[in-house]
Coordinates of C-alpha atoms in Angstrom, one line a residue:
Chain A
M1 CA -7.1 21.2 8.6
S2 CA -8.4 20.8 5.1
E3 CA -12.5 20.4 5.0
W4 CA -12.4 19.0 1.7
V5 CA -14.0 15.3 1.5
P6 CA -13.6 13.2 -1.4
Q7 CA -16.6 11.4 -3.3
S8 CA -14.3 8.4 -3.7
V9 CA -15.5 6.8 -0.5
S10 CA -18.7 5.5 1.1
E11 CA -21.5 8.1 2.3
Q12 CA -20.7 6.9 5.9
A13 CA -17.0 7.5 5.3
R14 CA -17.6 10.9 3.9
K15 CA -19.6 11.8 7.0
F16 CA -16.7 10.5 9.3
L17 CA -14.2 12.8 7.2
A18 CA -16.3 15.7 7.7
M19 CA -15.9 15.5 11.4
P20 CA -13.8 18.3 13.0
P21 CA -10.5 17.0 13.9
V22 CA -9.7 15.4 17.2
R23 CA -6.8 17.7 18.9
Q24 CA -5.8 17.3 22.5
N25 CA -3.6 19.4 24.5
M26 CA -1.0 17.3 26.6
P27 CA -0.1 17.9 30.1
A28 CA 3.6 19.0 31.2
L29 CA 5.8 15.8 31.3
D30 CA 6.0 15.8 35.0
D31 CA 2.4 16.4 35.5
T32 CA 1.4 12.9 36.8
P33 CA -2.1 14.0 37.8
G34 CA -2.6 15.9 34.8
W35 CA -1.8 12.9 32.7
E36 CA -4.1 10.7 34.9
R37 CA -6.9 13.0 34.6
M38 CA -6.3 13.3 30.7
V39 CA -6.3 9.4 30.6
E40 CA -9.5 8.9 32.6
Q41 CA -11.5 11.3 30.6
T42 CA -10.4 10.3 27.3
D43 CA -11.0 6.6 28.2
Q44 CA -14.4 7.6 29.2
L45 CA -15.0 9.3 26.1
L46 CA -13.8 6.1 24.1
L47 CA -16.1 3.9 26.3
Q48 CA -19.1 6.3 25.4
R49 CA -18.3 5.4 21.8
F50 CA -18.4 1.8 22.6
L51 CA -21.9 2.0 24.6
G52 CA -24.4 0.2 23.3
V53 CA -22.3 -2.1 21.2
E54 CA -21.5 -5.0 23.5
L55 CA -20.8 -7.7 21.3
P56 CA -21.8 -11.5 21.7
V57 CA -18.3 -12.4 23.2
E58 CA -17.6 -14.5 26.4
S59 CA -15.3 -12.4 28.6
E60 CA -13.1 -13.8 31.4
E61 CA -10.9 -11.5 33.4
T62 CA -7.5 -13.1 34.8
E63 CA -4.2 -12.4 35.9
I64 CA -1.3 -14.2 33.7
D65 CA 1.7 -14.2 35.6
G66 CA 0.8 -11.1 37.1
V67 CA -0.3 -9.4 33.9
H68 CA -3.9 -8.2 33.9
T69 CA -5.4 -10.1 30.8
Y70 CA -9.1 -10.4 29.1
V71 CA -9.5 -13.9 27.4
L72 CA -12.3 -13.2 24.9
R73 CA -14.1 -15.6 22.5
T74 CA -17.1 -16.0 20.5
Q75 CA -19.6 -18.8 21.5
G76 CA -18.6 -22.2 20.3
L77 CA -15.1 -22.1 20.1
P78 CA -13.1 -25.0 21.5
D79 CA -11.0 -24.6 24.6
D80 CA -8.0 -25.4 22.2
A81 CA -8.7 -23.0 19.5
P82 CA -5.8 -20.9 18.3
V83 CA -5.0 -17.7 20.1
Y84 CA -4.9 -14.1 18.9
L85 CA -2.6 -12.1 21.3
S86 CA -4.0 -8.7 20.9
L87 CA -2.2 -5.7 22.1
H88 CA -4.7 -2.5 22.2
G89 CA -4.0 0.9 20.8
G90 CA -4.5 4.1 22.5
A91 CA -0.9 5.9 22.2
L92 CA 0.8 3.8 24.7
I93 CA -1.3 5.7 27.4
L94 CA -4.8 5.2 26.7
G95 CA -7.2 2.1 26.3
G96 CA -6.6 0.1 29.5
G97 CA -9.0 -1.7 31.4
E98 CA -12.7 -1.8 30.1
V99 CA -11.6 -0.1 26.7
C100 CA -9.0 -2.8 26.4
R101 CA -11.7 -5.7 26.9
L102 CA -14.2 -4.0 24.4
M103 CA -11.5 -3.4 21.8
G104 CA -10.4 -7.0 22.2
S105 CA -14.0 -8.1 21.8
I106 CA -13.8 -6.5 18.3
T107 CA -10.8 -8.7 17.6
A108 CA -12.3 -11.7 18.8
M109 CA -15.1 -11.4 16.6
T110 CA -13.1 -10.5 13.6
S111 CA -10.5 -13.1 14.1
A112 CA -12.6 -16.0 15.3
M113 CA -9.7 -16.8 17.5
I114 CA -9.6 -17.1 21.4
T115 CA -8.3 -13.6 22.1
W116 CA -5.9 -12.5 25.0
A117 CA -6.2 -9.0 25.3
V118 CA -3.4 -7.7 27.5
D119 CA -4.1 -4.8 29.7
Y120 CA -0.6 -4.0 29.9
R121 CA 0.8 -1.2 32.3
M122 CA 1.1 2.2 31.0
P123 CA 2.4 5.9 31.8
P124 CA 2.4 8.0 33.6
R125 CA 2.9 5.6 36.6
H126 CA 4.6 2.7 34.5
P127 CA 6.6 4.0 31.6
F128 CA 8.9 2.1 29.2
P129 CA 9.8 -0.9 29.4
A130 CA 6.8 -2.0 31.7
A131 CA 4.0 -2.5 28.7
L132 CA 6.5 -4.3 26.6
D133 CA 7.7 -6.5 29.8
D134 CA 4.0 -7.2 30.2
C135 CA 3.5 -8.3 26.5
V136 CA 6.6 -10.6 26.8
T137 CA 5.1 -12.2 30.1
A138 CA 1.9 -12.9 28.4
Y139 CA 3.5 -14.3 25.0
R140 CA 5.8 -16.5 27.3
A141 CA 2.7 -17.8 29.1
L142 CA 0.9 -18.5 25.8
L143 CA 3.8 -20.5 24.5
K144 CA 3.3 -22.8 27.4
E145 CA -0.5 -23.5 26.3
R146 CA 0.0 -23.2 22.5
D147 CA 2.1 -24.4 19.6
P148 CA 3.4 -21.1 18.0
R149 CA 1.8 -21.9 14.8
D150 CA -1.5 -21.7 16.8
I151 CA -0.7 -18.2 17.9
V152 CA -1.2 -14.7 16.2
V153 CA 0.4 -11.6 17.5
G154 CA -1.4 -8.3 16.5
G155 CA -2.3 -4.8 17.4
G156 CA -3.4 -1.3 16.0
S157 CA -1.6 1.8 16.5
A158 CA 0.3 1.8 19.8
G159 CA -0.7 -1.9 19.7
G160 CA 1.2 -2.2 16.5
N161 CA 4.2 -0.8 18.4
L162 CA 4.2 -3.5 21.0
A163 CA 3.4 -6.3 18.6
A164 CA 6.5 -5.6 16.7
A165 CA 8.7 -4.7 19.5
L166 CA 7.3 -7.8 21.2
L167 CA 8.8 -10.1 18.3
L168 CA 11.9 -8.2 18.3
R169 CA 12.1 -9.1 22.1
A170 CA 11.1 -12.8 21.6
K171 CA 14.0 -13.2 19.0
E172 CA 16.3 -11.7 21.4
E173 CA 15.3 -14.0 24.2
G174 CA 15.2 -17.3 22.0
L175 CA 11.4 -17.7 21.7
P176 CA 9.8 -18.9 18.6
M177 CA 7.9 -16.6 16.4
P178 CA 4.1 -16.8 16.1
S179 CA 2.3 -17.9 12.9
A180 CA 1.4 -14.4 11.9
L181 CA 1.9 -10.8 12.7
V182 CA -1.1 -8.2 12.2
L183 CA 0.1 -4.3 12.3
I184 CA -2.9 -2.1 11.9
T185 CA -1.8 1.5 11.3
P186 CA 1.1 0.8 13.7
E187 CA 3.0 3.3 15.6
V188 CA 6.3 1.6 14.9
D189 CA 8.5 5.0 14.7
L190 CA 8.2 7.0 18.2
T191 CA 10.6 9.5 16.5
E192 CA 7.9 10.3 14.0
S193 CA 10.4 10.8 10.9
G194 CA 8.0 9.6 8.3
D195 CA 6.9 11.9 5.6
S196 CA 3.3 11.6 6.4
F197 CA 3.7 13.1 9.8
H198 CA 4.2 16.2 7.5
T199 CA 2.0 15.5 4.4
N200 CA -1.0 14.2 6.2
R201 CA -0.9 16.6 9.1
D202 CA -3.7 18.7 7.5
F203 CA -5.8 15.7 6.2
D204 CA -5.9 13.1 9.2
N205 CA -8.9 14.2 11.4
I206 CA -8.0 11.6 14.0
A207 CA -4.3 11.4 14.6
A208 CA -2.0 14.2 15.4
S209 CA 1.6 14.1 16.7
L210 CA 2.1 12.1 19.8
M211 CA 5.7 13.5 20.5
E212 CA 4.9 14.5 24.0
V213 CA 3.2 11.1 25.0
N214 CA 6.2 9.4 23.3
Q215 CA 8.6 11.1 25.6
L216 CA 6.5 10.3 28.5
Y217 CA 6.5 6.6 27.7
A218 CA 10.2 6.6 26.8
N219 CA 11.1 8.1 30.2
G220 CA 14.4 9.2 28.8
H221 CA 15.1 6.0 26.7
D222 CA 16.3 6.6 23.1
L223 CA 13.1 7.0 21.0
A224 CA 15.0 5.4 18.0
H225 CA 15.9 2.2 20.0
P226 CA 14.1 -0.8 18.2
H227 CA 12.2 -1.7 21.5
L228 CA 10.7 1.8 21.2
S229 CA 10.7 2.1 17.6
P230 CA 10.6 -1.2 16.0
L231 CA 10.8 0.0 12.5
F232 CA 14.6 0.4 13.2
G233 CA 15.0 -3.3 14.4
D234 CA 16.3 -6.2 12.8
L235 CA 13.2 -7.8 11.1
A236 CA 14.7 -11.0 9.9
G237 CA 12.8 -14.1 10.9
F238 CA 9.6 -12.3 11.5
P239 CA 6.5 -14.4 10.5
P240 CA 4.0 -13.5 7.6
T241 CA 2.7 -10.0 8.3
F242 CA -0.4 -8.2 7.5
L243 CA -0.4 -4.5 7.4
Q244 CA -3.0 -1.8 7.0
T245 CA -3.3 1.9 6.8
G246 CA -5.2 4.7 4.7
T247 CA -4.0 7.5 2.3
R248 CA -5.0 10.2 4.8
D249 CA -3.4 8.2 7.7
L250 CA -0.8 10.0 9.7
F251 CA 0.9 6.8 10.2
L252 CA 0.9 6.2 6.4
S253 CA 4.7 6.4 6.2
N254 CA 4.9 4.3 9.5
T255 CA 3.1 1.6 7.8
V256 CA 4.6 1.4 4.1
R257 CA 7.9 1.8 5.7
M258 CA 7.4 -1.3 7.7
H259 CA 6.2 -3.1 4.7
R260 CA 9.3 -2.3 2.8
R261 CA 11.7 -3.0 5.8
L262 CA 9.8 -6.5 6.1
R263 CA 10.0 -7.1 2.4
A264 CA 13.9 -6.1 2.5
A265 CA 14.4 -8.8 5.0
G266 CA 12.7 -11.3 2.8
I267 CA 9.6 -11.5 5.1
Q268 CA 6.2 -12.4 3.3
A269 CA 4.2 -9.3 4.1
E270 CA 0.9 -7.8 2.4
L271 CA -0.1 -4.3 2.5
H272 CA -3.7 -3.0 2.4
V273 CA -4.1 0.9 1.8
F274 CA -7.5 2.3 2.1
E275 CA -8.8 5.3 0.2
A276 CA -8.7 8.6 2.0
M277 CA -8.9 6.5 5.5
P278 CA -7.5 8.4 8.4
H279 CA -5.6 6.8 11.4
G280 CA -7.9 4.0 12.9
G281 CA -10.6 3.7 10.1
F282 CA -13.9 5.3 9.4
G283 CA -15.5 4.8 12.8
G284 CA -16.1 1.0 12.7
A285 CA -19.2 0.3 10.7
T286 CA -18.6 1.6 7.2
P287 CA -18.3 -0.5 4.1
E288 CA -14.5 0.2 4.4
D289 CA -14.0 -1.0 7.9
L290 CA -16.0 -4.1 7.1
E291 CA -14.0 -4.8 4.0
L292 CA -10.8 -4.5 6.1
H293 CA -12.2 -7.0 8.7
A294 CA -12.9 -9.5 5.8
E295 CA -9.4 -9.0 4.4
L296 CA -8.1 -9.7 7.6
R297 CA -10.0 -12.7 8.4
R298 CA -8.8 -14.2 4.9
F299 CA -5.1 -13.5 5.9
L300 CA -5.8 -15.1 9.3
D301 CA -7.7 -18.2 7.7
A302 CA -4.8 -18.5 5.2
H303 CA -2.0 -18.7 8.0
R304 CA -4.0 -21.0 10.3
R305 CA -2.9 -24.7 10.2
P306 CA -5.8 -27.2 9.6
A307 CA -7.7 -27.8 12.7
A308 CA -8.0 -31.5 11.5
D309 CA -4.4 -32.1 11.3
P310 CA -3.0 -30.4 14.4
G311 CA 0.1 -32.6 14.4
A312 CA 1.4 -31.7 11.1
A313 CA 4.7 -29.9 10.5
S314 CA 4.3 -26.6 8.7
Chain B
M1 CA 4.2 23.4 -3.7
S2 CA 5.6 22.2 -0.3
E3 CA 9.5 22.4 -0.3
W4 CA 9.8 20.1 2.9
V5 CA 11.9 17.1 2.2
P6 CA 11.7 14.1 4.6
Q7 CA 15.0 12.4 6.1
S8 CA 13.3 8.9 5.6
V9 CA 14.4 8.2 2.1
S10 CA 17.9 7.9 0.4
E11 CA 20.2 10.9 -0.1
Q12 CA 19.4 10.7 -3.9
A13 CA 15.8 10.5 -3.4
R14 CA 16.0 13.6 -1.1
K15 CA 17.8 15.6 -4.0
F16 CA 14.9 14.5 -6.2
L17 CA 12.4 15.7 -4.0
A18 CA 14.1 18.9 -3.5
M19 CA 13.7 19.6 -7.4
P20 CA 11.2 22.2 -8.4
P21 CA 8.0 20.7 -9.7
V22 CA 7.4 20.1 -13.3
R23 CA 4.4 21.9 -14.4
Q24 CA 3.2 22.5 -18.0
N25 CA 0.8 24.8 -19.6
M26 CA -1.5 22.8 -22.1
P27 CA -2.7 24.1 -25.5
A28 CA -6.5 24.7 -26.2
L29 CA -8.2 21.5 -26.9
D30 CA -8.6 22.2 -30.6
D31 CA -5.0 23.8 -31.2
T32 CA -3.7 20.5 -33.0
P33 CA -0.4 22.3 -33.9
G34 CA 0.0 23.6 -30.5
W35 CA -0.2 19.9 -29.0
E36 CA 2.1 18.6 -31.6
R37 CA 4.7 21.1 -30.5
M38 CA 4.3 20.4 -26.8
V39 CA 4.6 16.6 -27.5
E40 CA 7.6 17.0 -29.7
Q41 CA 9.4 19.4 -27.2
T42 CA 8.4 17.4 -24.1
D43 CA 9.5 14.1 -25.8
Q44 CA 13.1 15.8 -26.5
L45 CA 13.4 16.5 -22.8
L46 CA 12.5 13.0 -22.0
L47 CA 15.3 11.8 -24.5
Q48 CA 17.8 14.2 -22.9
R49 CA 17.0 12.6 -19.7
F50 CA 17.7 9.1 -21.3
L51 CA 20.9 10.3 -23.2
G52 CA 24.1 8.3 -22.2
V53 CA 22.2 5.4 -20.5
E54 CA 21.7 3.1 -23.7
L55 CA 21.2 -0.1 -22.2
P56 CA 22.6 -3.5 -23.4
V57 CA 19.5 -4.5 -25.1
E58 CA 18.8 -5.9 -28.6
S59 CA 16.3 -3.6 -30.3
E60 CA 14.2 -4.7 -33.3
E61 CA 11.6 -2.2 -35.2
T62 CA 8.8 -4.0 -36.5
E63 CA 5.0 -3.5 -37.7
I64 CA 2.7 -6.1 -35.8
D65 CA -0.5 -5.9 -37.9
G66 CA 0.1 -2.4 -38.7
V67 CA 1.2 -1.4 -35.1
H68 CA 4.5 0.0 -34.9
T69 CA 6.4 -2.0 -32.0
Y70 CA 9.9 -2.4 -30.8
V71 CA 10.9 -5.9 -29.8
L72 CA 13.5 -5.7 -27.2
R73 CA 15.6 -8.2 -25.4
T74 CA 18.7 -8.6 -23.4
Q75 CA 21.5 -10.8 -24.7
G76 CA 21.1 -14.7 -24.4
L77 CA 17.4 -14.9 -24.2
P78 CA 16.0 -17.8 -26.4
D79 CA 13.5 -16.9 -29.1
D80 CA 11.0 -18.6 -27.4
A81 CA 11.2 -16.7 -24.1
P82 CA 8.2 -15.5 -22.4
V83 CA 7.0 -12.0 -23.7
Y84 CA 6.2 -8.8 -21.7
L85 CA 3.8 -6.5 -23.4
S86 CA 4.9 -3.2 -22.4
L87 CA 2.7 -0.1 -22.9
H88 CA 4.6 2.9 -22.1
G89 CA 3.7 5.9 -20.1
G90 CA 3.5 9.5 -21.0
A91 CA -0.1 10.9 -20.1
L92 CA -1.5 9.0 -23.3
I93 CA 0.1 11.8 -25.3
L94 CA 3.8 11.4 -24.9
G95 CA 6.4 8.7 -24.9
G96 CA 6.0 7.5 -28.5
G97 CA 8.9 6.5 -30.8
E98 CA 12.3 6.7 -29.4
V99 CA 11.2 7.4 -25.9
C100 CA 8.9 4.2 -26.3
R101 CA 12.1 2.2 -27.1
L102 CA 14.2 3.5 -24.3
M103 CA 11.5 2.9 -21.7
G104 CA 10.8 -0.6 -23.2
S105 CA 14.5 -1.4 -22.9
I106 CA 14.3 -0.6 -19.2
T107 CA 11.5 -3.0 -19.0
A108 CA 13.6 -5.5 -20.8
M109 CA 16.4 -5.3 -18.4
T110 CA 14.1 -5.4 -15.4
S111 CA 11.7 -8.2 -16.5
A112 CA 14.6 -10.4 -18.2
M113 CA 11.7 -11.3 -20.7
I114 CA 11.4 -10.3 -24.5
T115 CA 9.7 -7.3 -24.5
W116 CA 7.2 -6.0 -27.0
A117 CA 7.1 -2.1 -26.6
V118 CA 3.9 -0.9 -28.4
D119 CA 4.4 2.4 -29.9
Y120 CA 0.5 3.0 -29.9
R121 CA -1.1 5.9 -31.9
M122 CA -1.8 9.0 -29.6
P123 CA -3.5 12.4 -29.7
P124 CA -3.8 15.0 -31.1
R125 CA -4.1 13.1 -34.3
H126 CA -5.4 9.8 -33.1
P127 CA -7.7 10.0 -30.1
F128 CA -9.4 7.4 -28.2
P129 CA -9.9 4.3 -28.9
A130 CA -6.9 4.3 -31.3
A131 CA -4.2 3.7 -28.8
L132 CA -6.4 1.0 -26.9
D133 CA -7.2 -0.6 -30.5
D134 CA -3.4 -0.8 -31.2
C135 CA -3.0 -2.5 -27.9
V136 CA -5.7 -5.2 -28.5
T137 CA -4.0 -5.8 -32.0
A138 CA -0.7 -6.2 -30.6
Y139 CA -2.1 -8.6 -27.7
R140 CA -4.0 -10.6 -30.3
A141 CA -0.9 -11.1 -32.4
L142 CA 1.2 -12.1 -29.5
L143 CA -1.3 -14.9 -28.4
K144 CA -0.7 -16.5 -31.9
E145 CA 3.1 -16.7 -30.9
R146 CA 2.7 -17.6 -27.1
D147 CA 0.6 -19.5 -24.8
P148 CA -1.0 -16.9 -22.5
R149 CA 0.7 -18.4 -19.6
D150 CA 3.9 -16.9 -21.1
I151 CA 2.8 -13.4 -21.5
V152 CA 2.9 -10.5 -19.0
V153 CA 1.1 -7.3 -19.7
G154 CA 2.2 -4.2 -17.8
G155 CA 2.7 -0.5 -18.0
G156 CA 3.4 2.7 -15.9
S157 CA 1.1 5.9 -15.6
A158 CA -0.8 6.0 -19.0
G159 CA 0.7 2.5 -19.9
G160 CA -1.2 1.3 -16.5
N161 CA -4.4 2.7 -17.9
L162 CA -3.9 0.9 -21.4
A163 CA -2.9 -2.4 -19.6
A164 CA -6.1 -2.5 -17.5
A165 CA -8.2 -1.2 -20.3
L166 CA -6.5 -4.0 -22.7
L167 CA -7.6 -6.7 -20.3
L168 CA -11.1 -5.5 -20.0
R169 CA -11.4 -5.5 -23.9
A170 CA -9.7 -8.9 -24.0
K171 CA -12.5 -10.2 -21.6
E172 CA -15.2 -8.6 -23.8
E173 CA -13.8 -10.1 -26.9
G174 CA -13.2 -13.7 -25.4
L175 CA -9.3 -13.5 -25.4
P176 CA -7.5 -15.3 -22.7
M177 CA -6.0 -13.5 -19.8
P178 CA -2.1 -13.3 -19.6
S179 CA -0.4 -14.9 -16.7
A180 CA 0.2 -11.5 -14.9
L181 CA -0.5 -7.9 -14.9
V182 CA 1.9 -5.0 -13.7
L183 CA 0.4 -1.7 -13.1
I184 CA 3.1 1.0 -12.0
T185 CA 1.4 4.2 -10.4
P186 CA -1.5 3.8 -13.0
E187 CA -3.6 6.3 -14.5
V188 CA -6.9 4.2 -14.1
D189 CA -9.3 7.2 -13.4
L190 CA -9.4 9.7 -16.1
T191 CA -12.2 11.4 -14.2
E192 CA -9.4 12.1 -11.3
S193 CA -11.8 11.4 -8.7
G194 CA -9.4 10.1 -6.0
D195 CA -8.4 11.9 -2.9
S196 CA -4.7 12.0 -3.6
F197 CA -5.5 14.4 -6.6
H198 CA -6.4 16.7 -3.8
T199 CA -4.2 15.7 -0.8
N200 CA -0.8 15.2 -2.9
R201 CA -1.4 18.2 -5.2
D202 CA 1.3 20.1 -3.1
F203 CA 3.7 17.3 -2.6
D204 CA 4.1 15.5 -6.0
N205 CA 6.9 17.3 -7.8
I206 CA 6.3 15.3 -10.9
A207 CA 2.7 14.9 -11.8
A208 CA 0.0 17.6 -11.9
S209 CA -3.9 17.1 -13.1
L210 CA -3.9 15.8 -16.5
M211 CA -7.6 16.6 -17.1
E212 CA -7.1 18.7 -20.4
V213 CA -4.9 15.9 -21.9
N214 CA -7.6 13.2 -20.7
Q215 CA -10.5 15.4 -22.6
L216 CA -8.1 15.4 -25.8
Y217 CA -7.8 11.6 -25.5
A218 CA -11.3 11.0 -24.9
N219 CA -12.4 13.1 -27.9
G220 CA -16.1 13.4 -26.4
H221 CA -16.2 9.8 -24.9
D222 CA -17.4 9.6 -21.2
L223 CA -14.2 9.8 -19.0
A224 CA -15.8 7.4 -16.6
H225 CA -16.2 4.4 -19.4
P226 CA -14.2 1.3 -18.2
H227 CA -12.3 1.6 -21.4
L228 CA -11.0 5.1 -20.5
S229 CA -11.1 4.6 -16.6
P230 CA -10.6 1.0 -16.1
L231 CA -11.1 1.4 -12.2
F232 CA -14.7 1.5 -12.9
G233 CA -14.7 -1.7 -15.0
D234 CA -15.4 -5.4 -14.0
L235 CA -12.1 -6.6 -12.8
A236 CA -13.4 -10.3 -12.2
G237 CA -11.2 -12.9 -13.8
F238 CA -8.0 -10.6 -13.8
P239 CA -4.7 -12.4 -13.6
P240 CA -2.5 -11.7 -10.6
T241 CA -1.4 -8.2 -10.5
F242 CA 1.4 -6.1 -9.2
L243 CA 0.7 -2.5 -8.2
Q244 CA 3.2 0.2 -7.2
T245 CA 2.9 3.8 -5.9
G246 CA 4.3 6.2 -3.6
T247 CA 3.1 8.1 -0.5
R248 CA 3.5 11.5 -2.5
D249 CA 2.0 10.0 -5.8
L250 CA -0.4 12.1 -7.3
F251 CA -1.8 8.7 -8.4
L252 CA -1.8 7.2 -4.8
S253 CA -5.5 6.8 -4.8
N254 CA -5.6 5.5 -8.3
T255 CA -3.5 2.7 -7.4
V256 CA -4.6 1.8 -3.9
R257 CA -8.3 1.9 -5.1
M258 CA -7.3 -0.4 -8.1
H259 CA -5.8 -2.6 -5.5
R260 CA -9.0 -2.7 -3.4
R261 CA -11.3 -3.2 -6.3
L262 CA -9.1 -6.1 -7.5
R263 CA -9.1 -7.8 -4.1
A264 CA -12.9 -7.2 -4.0
A265 CA -12.9 -9.1 -7.2
G266 CA -11.1 -12.0 -5.5
I267 CA -8.0 -11.2 -7.6
Q268 CA -4.5 -12.2 -6.2
A269 CA -3.2 -8.6 -6.1
E270 CA -0.3 -7.1 -4.5
L271 CA 0.4 -3.3 -3.4
H272 CA 3.8 -1.7 -3.0
V273 CA 4.0 1.8 -1.5
F274 CA 7.2 3.5 -1.4
E275 CA 7.9 6.3 1.2
A276 CA 7.6 9.9 0.0
M277 CA 7.9 8.8 -3.8
P278 CA 6.0 11.0 -6.2
H279 CA 4.6 9.8 -9.5
G280 CA 7.1 7.7 -11.4
G281 CA 9.7 7.2 -8.8
F282 CA 12.9 8.9 -7.8
G283 CA 14.5 9.2 -11.1
G284 CA 15.4 5.8 -11.9
A285 CA 18.8 5.0 -10.0
T286 CA 18.2 5.6 -6.4
P287 CA 18.0 2.8 -3.8
E288 CA 14.3 3.1 -3.9
D289 CA 14.1 2.5 -7.5
L290 CA 16.3 -0.4 -7.6
E291 CA 14.5 -1.9 -4.8
L292 CA 11.1 -1.7 -6.9
H293 CA 13.0 -3.4 -9.8
A294 CA 13.9 -6.3 -7.6
E295 CA 10.7 -6.6 -6.1
L296 CA 8.9 -6.6 -9.7
R297 CA 11.4 -9.1 -10.9
R298 CA 10.6 -11.3 -7.9
F299 CA 6.9 -11.0 -8.7
L300 CA 7.4 -11.9 -12.5
D301 CA 9.6 -14.9 -11.5
A302 CA 7.0 -16.3 -9.2
H303 CA 4.3 -16.1 -11.8
R304 CA 6.5 -17.8 -14.8
R305 CA 5.7 -21.1 -15.4
P306 CA 9.0 -23.3 -15.2
A307 CA 10.6 -23.2 -18.6
A308 CA 11.9 -27.0 -18.1
D309 CA 8.4 -27.9 -18.1
P310 CA 6.7 -26.0 -20.9
G311 CA 3.8 -28.3 -21.5
A312 CA 2.6 -28.4 -18.1
A313 CA -0.8 -27.3 -17.0
S314 CA -1.0 -24.4 -14.6

């Protein structure tokens, strides 16, 4: 791992880049209790990271056609406000429960939309396609409550995988597209074929190869299937898409390849790449992270239909 | 230099990435004949690369207020067609004369605009600000012939440096902005402070640090001055901008930082990052290079005012 830190980012970002890399040994594929211990311990670490930053977000826990979901909103939002369907990150194995709620609260703050944070089922007990099925169930339920023009689907990392795969499933099942898609350093290629899995291996101090988890998730299914690696799907008809990554991101190639495939399919898609940023940002409160939030908010506002004219055709 | 080549690009691109790196020893700063020999030999190599690909472009050689310029156009373009002011690459020392004409011919083909390819003066005989002065002279002359809404300014690598610096100078001198700016893997930071000068050092098989040339060009001026490193200039008021780079590009950081600074200044700017691409593309005829040309053409068409309504206010 390279210890070199550039001067071209904020002081807070430089401190983040100087942190020793996060690297984790994975259990054997069939060691279910081992995976459960790893998930519990890692989620506890994530919660500690979130401690003390409870956000001013109203939180409601609910079951949506059997799928555990948090409905989150900042104060003052009307009941019929547009909805952000938020699919949490965590390598398709982490980030459930309370972590899901807290990550969803950040999305609720950033988007200023009612946020449905889907606490989808995950391995080791619930491998593919359980998580994706849950996302489709939540999206179907949301379409009964909102015009698709008042829905955004988004996620970071593993959540970006599910967000893009959800839209592929929605197309196949004849469901309408949402108004916009948000892919934050998305894990859209579980085969890890992109160049940055090699070139950024020694520069991303957060992410490392997740191939063992990917295999646990796939449970014998082909990793290259578009429902597992939506990068390889037919992206025609996708809505306007916001994509973000960093030059040190292990998923840099995932993100820029997805951008190019969307563009090749004729989709309006905008790419934002942050200097020296590893997977998932600089820790949440740096000038760079805040700049990303502002850029995303601008995108969401630009793709929201005017509240004063809810019946207008888009 | 890493010899690993990804499978995530076209077969032609993989061949290009497998080529041994281009690395050149530079003469001492005060060895003017040594620099002249290096420039002549390298330009001859560039010409050999272009041999046999004379494009169907009409070429006229002219002096514009003393600045040697090629006026290039594809057949059938009307005399009053919009003009692309094209500033060639070549590290601020290479690419003059016949190389300038041939690179400008590619721009004429890609843009379908009348192309003014400025054969600006360069070191070792003509250091900063000679090149930039020539670009300003050509732009001033062009503004006498065209509405600024019918002008695009663009360049790759060193040409991207001059294109952005030209707009800074234009602002300072009260000249109007062109309709659009094109920055292809631009050398906007002669101090080379970006992270990718470090992280991509072993992955870009085309570009290496140009610090010795930068010092020759600057001739004692501060490399961080916005006229030498436009990344550090005030970008407010810039026109819509197209930026392109690759994940292996030594100038990846140059490009994404320029994109972020433009966005922070409220400028409409779009970023395109190509998988595993080193500085300057995959050699010119790969699917990826052609995709870039198509994307650029789409941008130029979108920012061209309708020919049928030349008097309309924008």
